[in-house]
Structure formats: C-alpha cells, structure tokens
mmCIF file of C-alpha atoms in Angstrom:
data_model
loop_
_atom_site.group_PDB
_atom_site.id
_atom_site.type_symbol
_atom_site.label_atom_id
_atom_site.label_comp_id
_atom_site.label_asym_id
_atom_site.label_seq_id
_atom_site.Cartn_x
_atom_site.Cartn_y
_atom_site.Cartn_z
ATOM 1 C CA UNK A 1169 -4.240 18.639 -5.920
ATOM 2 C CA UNK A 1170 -2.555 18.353 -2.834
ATOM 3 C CA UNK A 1171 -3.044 21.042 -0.134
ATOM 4 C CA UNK A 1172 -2.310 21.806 3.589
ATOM 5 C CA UNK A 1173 -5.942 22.861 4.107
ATOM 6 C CA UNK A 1174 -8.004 20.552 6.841
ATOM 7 C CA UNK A 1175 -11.275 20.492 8.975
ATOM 8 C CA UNK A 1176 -12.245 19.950 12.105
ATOM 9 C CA UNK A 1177 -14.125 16.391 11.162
ATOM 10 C CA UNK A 1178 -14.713 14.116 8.183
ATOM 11 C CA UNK A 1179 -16.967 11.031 8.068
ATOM 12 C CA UNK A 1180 -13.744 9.223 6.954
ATOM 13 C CA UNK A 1181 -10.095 9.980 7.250
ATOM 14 C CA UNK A 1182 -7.540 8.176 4.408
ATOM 15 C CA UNK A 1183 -4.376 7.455 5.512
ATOM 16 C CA UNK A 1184 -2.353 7.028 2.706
ATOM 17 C CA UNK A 1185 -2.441 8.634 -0.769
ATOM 18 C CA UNK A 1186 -1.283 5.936 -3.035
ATOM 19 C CA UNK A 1187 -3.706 3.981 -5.310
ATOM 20 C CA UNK A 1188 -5.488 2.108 -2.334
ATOM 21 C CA UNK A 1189 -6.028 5.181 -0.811
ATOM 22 C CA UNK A 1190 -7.555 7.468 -3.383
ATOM 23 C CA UNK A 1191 -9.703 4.760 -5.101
ATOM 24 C CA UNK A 1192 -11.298 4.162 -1.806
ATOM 25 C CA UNK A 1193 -11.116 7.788 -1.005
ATOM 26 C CA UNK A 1194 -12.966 8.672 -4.779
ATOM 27 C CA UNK A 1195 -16.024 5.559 -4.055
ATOM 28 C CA UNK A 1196 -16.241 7.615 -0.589
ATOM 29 C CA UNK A 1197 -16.724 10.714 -2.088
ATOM 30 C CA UNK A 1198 -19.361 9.670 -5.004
ATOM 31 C CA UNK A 1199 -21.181 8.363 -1.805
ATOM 32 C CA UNK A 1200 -21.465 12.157 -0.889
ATOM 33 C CA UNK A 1201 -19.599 11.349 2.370
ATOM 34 C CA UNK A 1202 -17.103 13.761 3.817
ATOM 35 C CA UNK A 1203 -13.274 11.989 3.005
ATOM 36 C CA UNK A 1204 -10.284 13.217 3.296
ATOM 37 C CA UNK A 1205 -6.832 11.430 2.282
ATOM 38 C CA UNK A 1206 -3.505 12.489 4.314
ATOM 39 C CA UNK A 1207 -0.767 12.014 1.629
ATOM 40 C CA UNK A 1208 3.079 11.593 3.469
ATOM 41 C CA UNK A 1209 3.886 11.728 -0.093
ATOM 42 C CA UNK A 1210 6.373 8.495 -0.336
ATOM 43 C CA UNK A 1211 4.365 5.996 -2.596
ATOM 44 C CA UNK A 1212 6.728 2.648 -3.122
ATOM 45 C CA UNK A 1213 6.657 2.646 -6.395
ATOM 46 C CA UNK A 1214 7.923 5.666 -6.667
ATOM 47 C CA UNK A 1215 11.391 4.802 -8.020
ATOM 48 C CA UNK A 1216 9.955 3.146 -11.061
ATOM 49 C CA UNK A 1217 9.444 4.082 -14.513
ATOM 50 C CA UNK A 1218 5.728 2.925 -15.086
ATOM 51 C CA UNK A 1219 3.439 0.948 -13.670
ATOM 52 C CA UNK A 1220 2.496 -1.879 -15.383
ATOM 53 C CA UNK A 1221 -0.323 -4.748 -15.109
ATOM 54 C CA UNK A 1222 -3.056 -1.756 -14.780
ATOM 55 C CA UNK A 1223 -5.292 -2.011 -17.753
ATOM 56 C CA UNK A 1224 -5.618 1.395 -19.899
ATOM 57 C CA UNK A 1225 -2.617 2.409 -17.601
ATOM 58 C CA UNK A 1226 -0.220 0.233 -18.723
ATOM 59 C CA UNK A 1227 3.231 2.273 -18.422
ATOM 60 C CA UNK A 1228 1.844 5.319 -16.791
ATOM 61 C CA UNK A 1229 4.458 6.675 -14.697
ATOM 62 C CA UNK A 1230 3.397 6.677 -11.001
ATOM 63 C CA UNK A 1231 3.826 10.130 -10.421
ATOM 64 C CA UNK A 1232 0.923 10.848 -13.073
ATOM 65 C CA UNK A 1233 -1.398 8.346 -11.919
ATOM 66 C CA UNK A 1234 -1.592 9.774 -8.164
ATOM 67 C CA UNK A 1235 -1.786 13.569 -9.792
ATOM 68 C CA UNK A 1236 -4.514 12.299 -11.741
ATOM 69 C CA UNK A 1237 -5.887 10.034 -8.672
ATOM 70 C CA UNK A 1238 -5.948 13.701 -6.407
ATOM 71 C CA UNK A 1239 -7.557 15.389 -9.287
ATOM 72 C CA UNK A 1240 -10.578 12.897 -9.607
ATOM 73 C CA UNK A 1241 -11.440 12.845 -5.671
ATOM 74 C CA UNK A 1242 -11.532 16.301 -6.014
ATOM 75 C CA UNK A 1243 -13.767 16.754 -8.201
ATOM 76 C CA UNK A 1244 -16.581 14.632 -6.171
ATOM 77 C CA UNK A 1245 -15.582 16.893 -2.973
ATOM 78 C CA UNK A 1246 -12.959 14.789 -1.826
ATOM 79 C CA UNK A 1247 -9.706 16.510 0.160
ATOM 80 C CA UNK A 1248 -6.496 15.642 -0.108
ATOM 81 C CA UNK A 1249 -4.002 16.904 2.491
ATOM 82 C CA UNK A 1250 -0.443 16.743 2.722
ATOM 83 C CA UNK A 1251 0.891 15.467 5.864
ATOM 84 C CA UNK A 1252 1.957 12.729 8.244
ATOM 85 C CA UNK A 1253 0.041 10.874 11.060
ATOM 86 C CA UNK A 1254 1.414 10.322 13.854
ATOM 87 C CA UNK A 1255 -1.363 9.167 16.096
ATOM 88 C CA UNK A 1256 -4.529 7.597 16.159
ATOM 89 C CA UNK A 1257 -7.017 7.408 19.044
ATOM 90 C CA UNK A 1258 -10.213 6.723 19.780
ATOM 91 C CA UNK A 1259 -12.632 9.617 21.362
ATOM 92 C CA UNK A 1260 -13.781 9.316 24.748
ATOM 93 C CA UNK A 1261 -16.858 7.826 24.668
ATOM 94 C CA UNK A 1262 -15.791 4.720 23.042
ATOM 95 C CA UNK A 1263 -16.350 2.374 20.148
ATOM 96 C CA UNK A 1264 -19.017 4.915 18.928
ATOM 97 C CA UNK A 1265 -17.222 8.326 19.185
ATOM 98 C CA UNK A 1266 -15.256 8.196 16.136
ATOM 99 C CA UNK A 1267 -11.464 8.266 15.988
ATOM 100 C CA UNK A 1268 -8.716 11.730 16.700
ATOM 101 C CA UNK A 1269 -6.004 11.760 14.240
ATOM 102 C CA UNK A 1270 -2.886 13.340 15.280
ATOM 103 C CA UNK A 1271 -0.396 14.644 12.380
ATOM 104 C CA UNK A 1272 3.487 15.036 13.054
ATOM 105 C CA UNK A 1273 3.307 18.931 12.502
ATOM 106 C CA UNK A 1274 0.530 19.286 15.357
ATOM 107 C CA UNK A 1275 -2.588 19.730 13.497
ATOM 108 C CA UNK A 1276 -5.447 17.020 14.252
ATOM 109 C CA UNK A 1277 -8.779 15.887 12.532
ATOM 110 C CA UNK A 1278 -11.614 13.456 13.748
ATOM 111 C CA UNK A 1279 -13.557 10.929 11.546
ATOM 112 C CA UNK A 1280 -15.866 8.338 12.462
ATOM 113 C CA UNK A 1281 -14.201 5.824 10.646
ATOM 114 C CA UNK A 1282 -10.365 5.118 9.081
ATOM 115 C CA UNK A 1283 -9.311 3.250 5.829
ATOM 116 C CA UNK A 1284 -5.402 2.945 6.549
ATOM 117 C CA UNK A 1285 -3.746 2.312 3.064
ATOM 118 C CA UNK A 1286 -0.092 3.516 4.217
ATOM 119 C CA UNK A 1287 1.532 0.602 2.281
ATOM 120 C CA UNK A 1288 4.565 -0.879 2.987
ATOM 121 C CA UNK A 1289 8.656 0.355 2.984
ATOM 122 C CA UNK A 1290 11.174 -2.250 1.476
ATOM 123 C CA UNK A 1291 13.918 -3.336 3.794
ATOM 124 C CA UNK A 1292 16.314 -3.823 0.842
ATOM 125 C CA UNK A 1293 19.874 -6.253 1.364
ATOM 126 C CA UNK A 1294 22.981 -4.259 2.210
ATOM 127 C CA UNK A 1295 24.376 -4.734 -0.723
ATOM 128 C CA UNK A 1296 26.683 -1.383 -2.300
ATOM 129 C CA UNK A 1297 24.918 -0.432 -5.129
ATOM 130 C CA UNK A 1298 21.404 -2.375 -4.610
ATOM 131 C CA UNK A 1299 19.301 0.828 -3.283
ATOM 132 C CA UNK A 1300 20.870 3.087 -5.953
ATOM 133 C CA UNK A 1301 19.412 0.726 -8.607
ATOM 134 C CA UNK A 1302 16.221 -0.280 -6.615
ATOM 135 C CA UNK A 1303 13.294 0.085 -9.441
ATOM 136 C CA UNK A 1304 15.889 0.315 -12.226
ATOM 137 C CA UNK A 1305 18.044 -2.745 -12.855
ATOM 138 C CA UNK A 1306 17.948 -4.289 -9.396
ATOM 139 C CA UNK A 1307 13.805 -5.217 -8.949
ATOM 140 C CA UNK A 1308 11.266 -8.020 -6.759
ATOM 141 C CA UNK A 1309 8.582 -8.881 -8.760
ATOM 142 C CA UNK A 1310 8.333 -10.640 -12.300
ATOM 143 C CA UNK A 1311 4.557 -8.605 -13.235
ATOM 144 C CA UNK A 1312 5.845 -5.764 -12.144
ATOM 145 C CA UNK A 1313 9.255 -5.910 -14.683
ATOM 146 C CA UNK A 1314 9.642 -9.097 -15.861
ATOM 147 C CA UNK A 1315 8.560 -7.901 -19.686
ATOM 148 C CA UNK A 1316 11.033 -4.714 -19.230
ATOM 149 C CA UNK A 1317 14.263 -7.671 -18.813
ATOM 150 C CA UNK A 1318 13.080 -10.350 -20.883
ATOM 151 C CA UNK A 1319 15.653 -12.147 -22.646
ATOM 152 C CA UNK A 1320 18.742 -10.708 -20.386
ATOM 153 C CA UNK A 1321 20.770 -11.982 -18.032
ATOM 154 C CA UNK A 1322 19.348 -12.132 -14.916
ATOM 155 C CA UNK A 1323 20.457 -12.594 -11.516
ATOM 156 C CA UNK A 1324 18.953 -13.642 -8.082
ATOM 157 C CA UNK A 1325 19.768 -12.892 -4.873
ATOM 158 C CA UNK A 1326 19.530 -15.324 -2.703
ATOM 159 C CA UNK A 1327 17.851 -12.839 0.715
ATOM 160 C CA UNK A 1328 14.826 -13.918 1.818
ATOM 161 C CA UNK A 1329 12.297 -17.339 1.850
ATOM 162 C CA UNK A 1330 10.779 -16.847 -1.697
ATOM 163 C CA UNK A 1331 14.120 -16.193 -3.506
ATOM 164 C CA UNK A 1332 14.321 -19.651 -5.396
ATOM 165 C CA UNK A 1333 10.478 -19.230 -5.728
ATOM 166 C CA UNK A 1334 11.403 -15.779 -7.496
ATOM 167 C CA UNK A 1335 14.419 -17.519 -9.650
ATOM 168 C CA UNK A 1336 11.494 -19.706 -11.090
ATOM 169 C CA UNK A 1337 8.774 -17.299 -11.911
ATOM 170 C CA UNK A 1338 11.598 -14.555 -13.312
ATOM 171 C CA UNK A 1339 13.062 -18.082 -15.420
ATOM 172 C CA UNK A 1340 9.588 -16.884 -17.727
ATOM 173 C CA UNK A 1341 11.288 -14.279 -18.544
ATOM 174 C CA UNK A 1342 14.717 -15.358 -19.636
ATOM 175 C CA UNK A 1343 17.104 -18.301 -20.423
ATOM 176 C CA UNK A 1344 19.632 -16.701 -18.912
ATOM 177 C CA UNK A 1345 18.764 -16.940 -15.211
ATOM 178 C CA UNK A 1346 21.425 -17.069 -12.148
ATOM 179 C CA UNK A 1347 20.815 -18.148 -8.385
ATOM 180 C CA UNK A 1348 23.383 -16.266 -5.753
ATOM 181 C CA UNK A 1349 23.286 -18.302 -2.509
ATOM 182 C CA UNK A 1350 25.294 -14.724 -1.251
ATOM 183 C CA UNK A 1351 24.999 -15.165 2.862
ATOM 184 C CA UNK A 1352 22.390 -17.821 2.788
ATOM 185 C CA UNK A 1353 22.743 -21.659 2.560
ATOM 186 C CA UNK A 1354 22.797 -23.052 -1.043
ATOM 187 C CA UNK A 1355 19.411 -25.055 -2.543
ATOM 188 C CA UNK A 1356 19.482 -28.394 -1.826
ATOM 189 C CA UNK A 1357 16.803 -31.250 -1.787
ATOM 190 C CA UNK A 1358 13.806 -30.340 -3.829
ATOM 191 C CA UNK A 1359 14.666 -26.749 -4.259
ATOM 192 C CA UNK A 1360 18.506 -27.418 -6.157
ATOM 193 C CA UNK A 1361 16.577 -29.859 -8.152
ATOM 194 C CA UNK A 1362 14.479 -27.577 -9.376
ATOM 195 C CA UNK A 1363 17.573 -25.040 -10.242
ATOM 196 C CA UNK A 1364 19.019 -27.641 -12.036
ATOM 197 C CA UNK A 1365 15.995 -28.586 -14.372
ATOM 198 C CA UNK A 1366 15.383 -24.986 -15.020
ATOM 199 C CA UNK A 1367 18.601 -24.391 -16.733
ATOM 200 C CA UNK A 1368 19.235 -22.053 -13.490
ATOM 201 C CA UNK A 1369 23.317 -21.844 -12.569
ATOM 202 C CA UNK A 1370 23.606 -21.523 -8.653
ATOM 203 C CA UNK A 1371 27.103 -20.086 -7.700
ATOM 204 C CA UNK A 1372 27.988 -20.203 -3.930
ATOM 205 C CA UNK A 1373 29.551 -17.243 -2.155
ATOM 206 C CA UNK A 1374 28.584 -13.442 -0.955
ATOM 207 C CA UNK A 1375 27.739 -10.949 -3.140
ATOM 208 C CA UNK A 1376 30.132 -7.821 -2.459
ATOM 209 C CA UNK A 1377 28.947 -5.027 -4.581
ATOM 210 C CA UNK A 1378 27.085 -4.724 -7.628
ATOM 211 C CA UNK A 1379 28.819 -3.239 -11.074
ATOM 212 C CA UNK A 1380 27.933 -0.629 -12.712
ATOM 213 C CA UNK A 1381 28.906 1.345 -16.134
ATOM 214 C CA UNK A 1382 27.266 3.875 -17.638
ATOM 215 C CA UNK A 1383 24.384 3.875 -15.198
ATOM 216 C CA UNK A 1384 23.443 0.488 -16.500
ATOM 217 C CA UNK A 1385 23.855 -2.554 -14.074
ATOM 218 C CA UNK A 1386 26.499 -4.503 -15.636
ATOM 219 C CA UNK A 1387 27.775 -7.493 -13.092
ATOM 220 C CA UNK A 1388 27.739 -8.997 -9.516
ATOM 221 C CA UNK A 1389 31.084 -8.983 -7.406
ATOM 222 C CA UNK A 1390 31.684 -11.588 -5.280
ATOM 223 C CA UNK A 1391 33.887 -11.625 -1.807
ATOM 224 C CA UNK A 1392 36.110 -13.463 -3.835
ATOM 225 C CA UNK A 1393 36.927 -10.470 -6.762
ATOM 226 C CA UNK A 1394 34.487 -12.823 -9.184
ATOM 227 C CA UNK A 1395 32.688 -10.342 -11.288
ATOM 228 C CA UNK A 1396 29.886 -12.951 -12.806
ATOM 229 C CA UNK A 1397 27.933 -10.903 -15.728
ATOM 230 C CA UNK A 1398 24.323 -9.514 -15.036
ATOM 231 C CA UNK A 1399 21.669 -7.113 -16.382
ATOM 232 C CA UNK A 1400 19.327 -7.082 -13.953
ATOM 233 C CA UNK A 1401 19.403 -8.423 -10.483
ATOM 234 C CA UNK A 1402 15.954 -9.952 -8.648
ATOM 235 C CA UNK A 1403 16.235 -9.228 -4.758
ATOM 236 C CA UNK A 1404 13.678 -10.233 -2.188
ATOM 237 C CA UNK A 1405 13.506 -7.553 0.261
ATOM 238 C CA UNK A 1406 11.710 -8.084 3.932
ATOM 239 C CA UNK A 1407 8.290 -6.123 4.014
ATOM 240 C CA UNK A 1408 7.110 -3.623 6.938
ATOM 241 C CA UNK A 1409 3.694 -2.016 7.033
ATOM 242 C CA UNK A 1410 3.796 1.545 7.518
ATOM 243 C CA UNK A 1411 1.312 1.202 10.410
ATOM 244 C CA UNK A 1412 2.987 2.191 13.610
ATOM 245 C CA UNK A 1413 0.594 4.741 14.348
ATOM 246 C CA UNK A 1414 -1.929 2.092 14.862
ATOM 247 C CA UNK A 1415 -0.433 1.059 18.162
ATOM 248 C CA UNK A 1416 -2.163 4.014 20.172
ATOM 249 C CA UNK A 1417 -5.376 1.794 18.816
ATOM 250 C CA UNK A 1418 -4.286 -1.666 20.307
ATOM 251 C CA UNK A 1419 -3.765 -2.627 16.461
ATOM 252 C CA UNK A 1420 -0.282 -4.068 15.892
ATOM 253 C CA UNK A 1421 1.578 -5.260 12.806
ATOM 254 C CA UNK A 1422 1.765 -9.028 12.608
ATOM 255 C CA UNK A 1423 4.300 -11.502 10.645
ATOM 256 C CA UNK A 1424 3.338 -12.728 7.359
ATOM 257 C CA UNK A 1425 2.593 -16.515 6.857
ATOM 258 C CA UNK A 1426 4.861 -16.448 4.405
ATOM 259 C CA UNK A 1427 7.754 -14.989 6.375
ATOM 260 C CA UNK A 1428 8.400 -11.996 4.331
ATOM 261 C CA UNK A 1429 7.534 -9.547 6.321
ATOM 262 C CA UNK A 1430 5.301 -8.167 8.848
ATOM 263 C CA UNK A 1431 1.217 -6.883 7.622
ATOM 264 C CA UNK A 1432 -1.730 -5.889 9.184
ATOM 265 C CA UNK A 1433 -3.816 -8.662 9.254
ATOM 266 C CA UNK A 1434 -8.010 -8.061 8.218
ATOM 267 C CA UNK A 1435 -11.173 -9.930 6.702
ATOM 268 C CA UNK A 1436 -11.758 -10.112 3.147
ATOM 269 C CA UNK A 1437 -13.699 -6.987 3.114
ATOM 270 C CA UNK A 1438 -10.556 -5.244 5.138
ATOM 271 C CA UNK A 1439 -12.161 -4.629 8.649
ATOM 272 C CA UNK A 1440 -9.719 -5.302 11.070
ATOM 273 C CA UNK A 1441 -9.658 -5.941 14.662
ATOM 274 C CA UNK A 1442 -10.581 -2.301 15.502
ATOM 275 C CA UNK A 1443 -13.967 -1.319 15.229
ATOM 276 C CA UNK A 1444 -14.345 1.279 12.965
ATOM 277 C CA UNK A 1445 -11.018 0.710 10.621
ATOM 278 C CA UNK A 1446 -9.961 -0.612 7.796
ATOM 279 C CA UNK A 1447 -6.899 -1.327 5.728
ATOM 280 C CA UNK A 1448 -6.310 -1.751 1.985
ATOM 281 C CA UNK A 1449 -3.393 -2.469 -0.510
ATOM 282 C CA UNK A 1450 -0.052 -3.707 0.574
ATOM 283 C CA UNK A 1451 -0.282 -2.891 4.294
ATOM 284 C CA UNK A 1452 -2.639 -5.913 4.241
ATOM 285 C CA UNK A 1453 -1.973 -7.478 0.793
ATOM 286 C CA UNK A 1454 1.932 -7.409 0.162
ATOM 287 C CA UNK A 1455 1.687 -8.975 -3.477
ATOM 288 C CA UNK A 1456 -0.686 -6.556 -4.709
ATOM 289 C CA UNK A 1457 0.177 -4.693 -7.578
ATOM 290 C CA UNK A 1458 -1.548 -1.787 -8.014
ATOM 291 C CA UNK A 1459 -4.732 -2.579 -9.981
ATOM 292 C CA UNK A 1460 -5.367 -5.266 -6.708
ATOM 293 C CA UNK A 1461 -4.722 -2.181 -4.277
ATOM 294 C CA UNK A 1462 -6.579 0.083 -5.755
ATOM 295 C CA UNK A 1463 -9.734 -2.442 -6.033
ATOM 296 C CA UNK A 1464 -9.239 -3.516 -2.551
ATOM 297 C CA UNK A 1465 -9.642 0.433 -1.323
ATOM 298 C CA UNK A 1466 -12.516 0.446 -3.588
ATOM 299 C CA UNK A 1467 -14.114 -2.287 -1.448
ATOM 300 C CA UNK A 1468 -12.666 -1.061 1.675
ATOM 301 C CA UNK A 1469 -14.657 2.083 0.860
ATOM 302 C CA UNK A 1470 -17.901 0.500 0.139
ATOM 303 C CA UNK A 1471 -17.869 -1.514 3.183
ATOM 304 C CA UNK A 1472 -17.436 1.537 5.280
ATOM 305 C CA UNK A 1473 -20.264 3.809 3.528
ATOM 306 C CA UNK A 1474 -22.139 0.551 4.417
ATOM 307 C CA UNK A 1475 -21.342 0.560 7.711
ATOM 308 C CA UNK A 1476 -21.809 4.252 8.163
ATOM 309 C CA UNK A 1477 -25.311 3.548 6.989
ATOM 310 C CA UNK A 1478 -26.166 0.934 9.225
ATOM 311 C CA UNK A 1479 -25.336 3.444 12.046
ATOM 312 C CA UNK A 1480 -27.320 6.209 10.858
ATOM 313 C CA UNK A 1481 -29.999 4.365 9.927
ATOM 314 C CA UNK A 1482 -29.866 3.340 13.811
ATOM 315 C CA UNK A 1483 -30.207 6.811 15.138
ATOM 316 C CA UNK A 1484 -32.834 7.329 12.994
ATOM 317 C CA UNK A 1485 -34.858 4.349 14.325
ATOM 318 C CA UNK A 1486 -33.918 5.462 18.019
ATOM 319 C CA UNK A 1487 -34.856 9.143 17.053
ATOM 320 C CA UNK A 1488 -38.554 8.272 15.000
ATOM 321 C CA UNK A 1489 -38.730 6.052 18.429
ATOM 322 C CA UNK A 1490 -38.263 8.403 21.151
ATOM 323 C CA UNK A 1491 -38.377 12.174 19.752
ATOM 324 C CA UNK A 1492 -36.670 13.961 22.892
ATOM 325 C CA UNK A 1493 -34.185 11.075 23.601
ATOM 326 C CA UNK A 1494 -30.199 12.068 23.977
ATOM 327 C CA UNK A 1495 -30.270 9.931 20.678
ATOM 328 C CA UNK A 1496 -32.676 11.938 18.565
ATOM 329 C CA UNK A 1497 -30.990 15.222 19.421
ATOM 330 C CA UNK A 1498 -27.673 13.712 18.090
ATOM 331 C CA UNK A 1499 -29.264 12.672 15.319
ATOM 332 C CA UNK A 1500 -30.689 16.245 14.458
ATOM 333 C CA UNK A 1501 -27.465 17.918 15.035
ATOM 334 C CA UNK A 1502 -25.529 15.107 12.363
ATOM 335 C CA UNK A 1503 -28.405 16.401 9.683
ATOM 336 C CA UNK A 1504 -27.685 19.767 10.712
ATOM 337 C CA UNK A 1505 -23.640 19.103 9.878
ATOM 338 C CA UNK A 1506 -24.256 16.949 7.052
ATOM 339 C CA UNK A 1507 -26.764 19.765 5.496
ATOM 340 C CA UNK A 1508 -23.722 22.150 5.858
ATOM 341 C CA UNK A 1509 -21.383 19.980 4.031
ATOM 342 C CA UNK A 1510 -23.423 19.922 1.247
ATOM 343 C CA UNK A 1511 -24.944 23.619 0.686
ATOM 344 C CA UNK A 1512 -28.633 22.797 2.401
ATOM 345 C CA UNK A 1513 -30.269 24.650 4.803
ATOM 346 C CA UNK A 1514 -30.332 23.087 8.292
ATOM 347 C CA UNK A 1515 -34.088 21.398 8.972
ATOM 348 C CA UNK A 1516 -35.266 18.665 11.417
ATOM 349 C CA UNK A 1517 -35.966 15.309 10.251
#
C-alpha cells in the first residue's frame, strides 16, 4: 500500500518503486532495518500488458506485481511513500552523516544510505502514431514481446545504433521481418549482408506515420504515400536515467558504451562513486528485464545492510574502547533509536 505518511529518518531511503526498488527495499526490511521506498508512481513498463521472462510471473500485468511488491515490504515493516525527489544532499558533517532527501511537494527525510532504482524514460522517434502504440504493437525488445508477435509481419525502424542488431534477434521471431532505413543511412558492408542472408527486406526512405484500423497497427507510411504492410513495428528508442536529482551529490549520468543512451555508471555490487549510494535496475543496467532488476536491488540491498554493519560494528569497537568518547555516546543514542523502531525499551549497551 502506498501512503503519504513519512519520518523524520530511515536507515535507507528507496528511490524508486518499481521491481528494483521494492525487492531491495523487502531484503532491507527482513534485515530489520528501517527502509522506506518513495514511489513517483511512473514504472516503464507500465504501458504493457504483462510482464514476461519472470518465472511464476510470467504474464502478470505490471500493475499487480508492484501492488503485490508494496504489500510484501509491508508486511516486514517496510514504508512505501508516494512522492517525488527532488534533491539529494549530503548532511553536514560529511561522508558519515547520512544523506537529506528533498521531495517536490516540500517534505524531506534523512537516511544513512540510498539505493536509487528510478529507472529509465524512453525517448521514443517522432513518429505520428509510435507513442500511442508504445507497449502495444509498436515495442524494443524481442524477450520482452517477441513470443506475443511471432509469426507476423514485423517491421524495424531504423533509429538508433542497435536497430539492425534488433532486426536480427526479432528475425527469431518471424519470417516476415522488414528493415526501414527511415532518416538514417541504409546497411551497407557487413551489416546489409547480414539483411540479405536473413531473408530481411530493407526499403529506403522516411517513415511518415504509422496506420492504424481498429486499434490494431496495420502498416507503415512512407514520405512517399507507400503504405508497406506491418503488424508490429520494433523501434529503438534513446535511454535516459531518471537520476537528475543526483547532481546536488556530484553524481552525474554518463553515456552508455553502447551509445543508446545515458546510465549511471556503478560496480558489480551497484556502489557508485558516492559513498553511501547505490543504484539498481535499468538506471544502471538498461537491458534488464525485470527478473535482472529486481535481483540486482536484491543485491544492492544486501551490500548496503553489509555496509551498514561494518559501520556499526565500528562504533561499537570505538565505544567498548573508550566508554565516554563523542563516539560511544553516538553509539548509545543509535541503540536508543533503533530500540524504538522496533518496540524495545531503550538500555545501554
């Protein structure tokens, strides 16, 4: 369940309610740490009819994964709040003093540590008709729909550096398979030979509109009036993280290698450059589907209970150390908290 309810502090703030998010928000809160995920409430996939690739969730649509998602981190204590962030920054005494999270209404929250699993928005070709049918009949990835357009006739447009990869891969699918070149140079070299031994038809000239009858996706119009027939049209849209709140942390989206987009780059167990945050699903991975996002906030999650750990267990060696130090009395006042948050009563170590 989503709600509008927040605290003051949480060991960990989620940023992003989609199925990086709340795994690695639900592994948080089985660790008995204090989590809370802030849910903008526009997953990607949200235009689709199922998800697919997820085992014993294969088909499930989207909507009903996250409201089941919500319902299992709350019922290990997790929060999940509905909201935007605006702003990030870190407290004033540094690498150690956790992170203030600004929303866009004006409420705030501090955590000691961020998993940022905000995903990605699809910067789709201006093409009349291709957002309309984005997630229906005009799609990006073969695992994600391939199975729902086998055997049809499929088209390709020709929009970013992976589309002839993509007229390949989605040539699995069907026999029926066509390459637009639309606004970019046709395949030559290599890449038209491959077209050609493939059975793939390449026709040269920009794509004006898409047709449609019925609701279905029945051709592609070129410039020239040329309505070629299609049931379902493969685009390759450029990829931006949902991550400019980041900046206020010195943590800037980067371009892909591939040249699809632009990602926040991190280390295999999703620590970035920041001390103190990590990222998970596509704002990191762009080809995850969402069994691979959802692991990956798993991971994230475990790697910053780990980390939390290490710190406490830290404080605790500085406290058992020196009894009366600055570092001991912090340390009593986190038990204190963290006795709160779970229904003890308040003792010294």
């Amino acid at each position: 369940m989503v709600t509008d309810e927040l605290r003051n502090s949480y060991d960990v703030v989620v940023v992003g309610g989609g199925a990086a998010g709340l795994s690695g928000a639900l592994m948080l809160a089985r660790a008995r740490r204090s989590v809370v995920v802030i849910d903008a409430g526009a997953p990607r996939n949200a235009p689709a009819a199922g998800v697919h690739g997820l085992l014993a969730r294969e088909g499930m649509p989207p909507a009903e994964l996250l409201e089941r998602g919500r319902a299992e981190v709350g019922r290990y204590g997790g929060h999940v709040v509905s909201g935007e962030v605006g702003a990030a920054t870190r407290g004033d005494n540094g690498a150690d003093s956790g992170f203030e999270v600004s929303l866009a209404d004006g409420r705030s929250v501090r955590a000691r540590r961020l998993l940022v699993a905000t995903g990605l928005v699809d910067e789709l070709p201006e093409v009349p008709g291709v957002r309309d049918r984005w997630g229906r009949d005009v799609l990006h990835c073969p695992y994600c729909h391939g199975w729902e357009v086998r055997d049809q006739a499929i088209g390709v447009l020709a929009s970013g550096p992976l589309s002839v990869h993509q007229a390949l891969l989605f040539r699995q699918w069907s026999d029926d398979v066509t390459f637009f070149s639309h606004t970019m140079p046709p395949p030559t070299g290599e890449e038209a030979e491959q077209l050609a031994a493939r059975g793939i038809r390449v026709v040269d000239g920009e794509v004006a509109s898409l047709e449609v009858v019925d609701d279905r996706l029945v051709g592609v119009r070129l410039r020239d009036g040329t309505v070629i027939n299609r049931e379902a049209l493969v685009v390759s849209p450029r990829m931006e993280a949902r991550a400019g709140f980041l900046a206020t942390l010195g943590l800037q989206a980067a371009e892909h290698p591939s040249g699809v987009g632009e990602y926040i780059p991190c280390d295999a167990t999703g620590r970035t450059d920041v001390p103190g945050v990590w990222v998970a699903g596509n704002v990191t991975d762009m080809a995850a589907q969402v069994g691979a996002a959802a692991a990956a906030g798993a991971a994230a999650a475990a790697q910053i209970n780990a980390d939390l750990v290490a710190e406490e267990t830290r404080q605790a060696v500085a406290a058992r150390r020196d009894p009366f130090s600055a570092a001991s009395e912090a340390r009593v006042c986190e038990l204190v908290m963290g006795d709160r948050r779970h229904g003890l009563s308040p003792s010294r170590p």
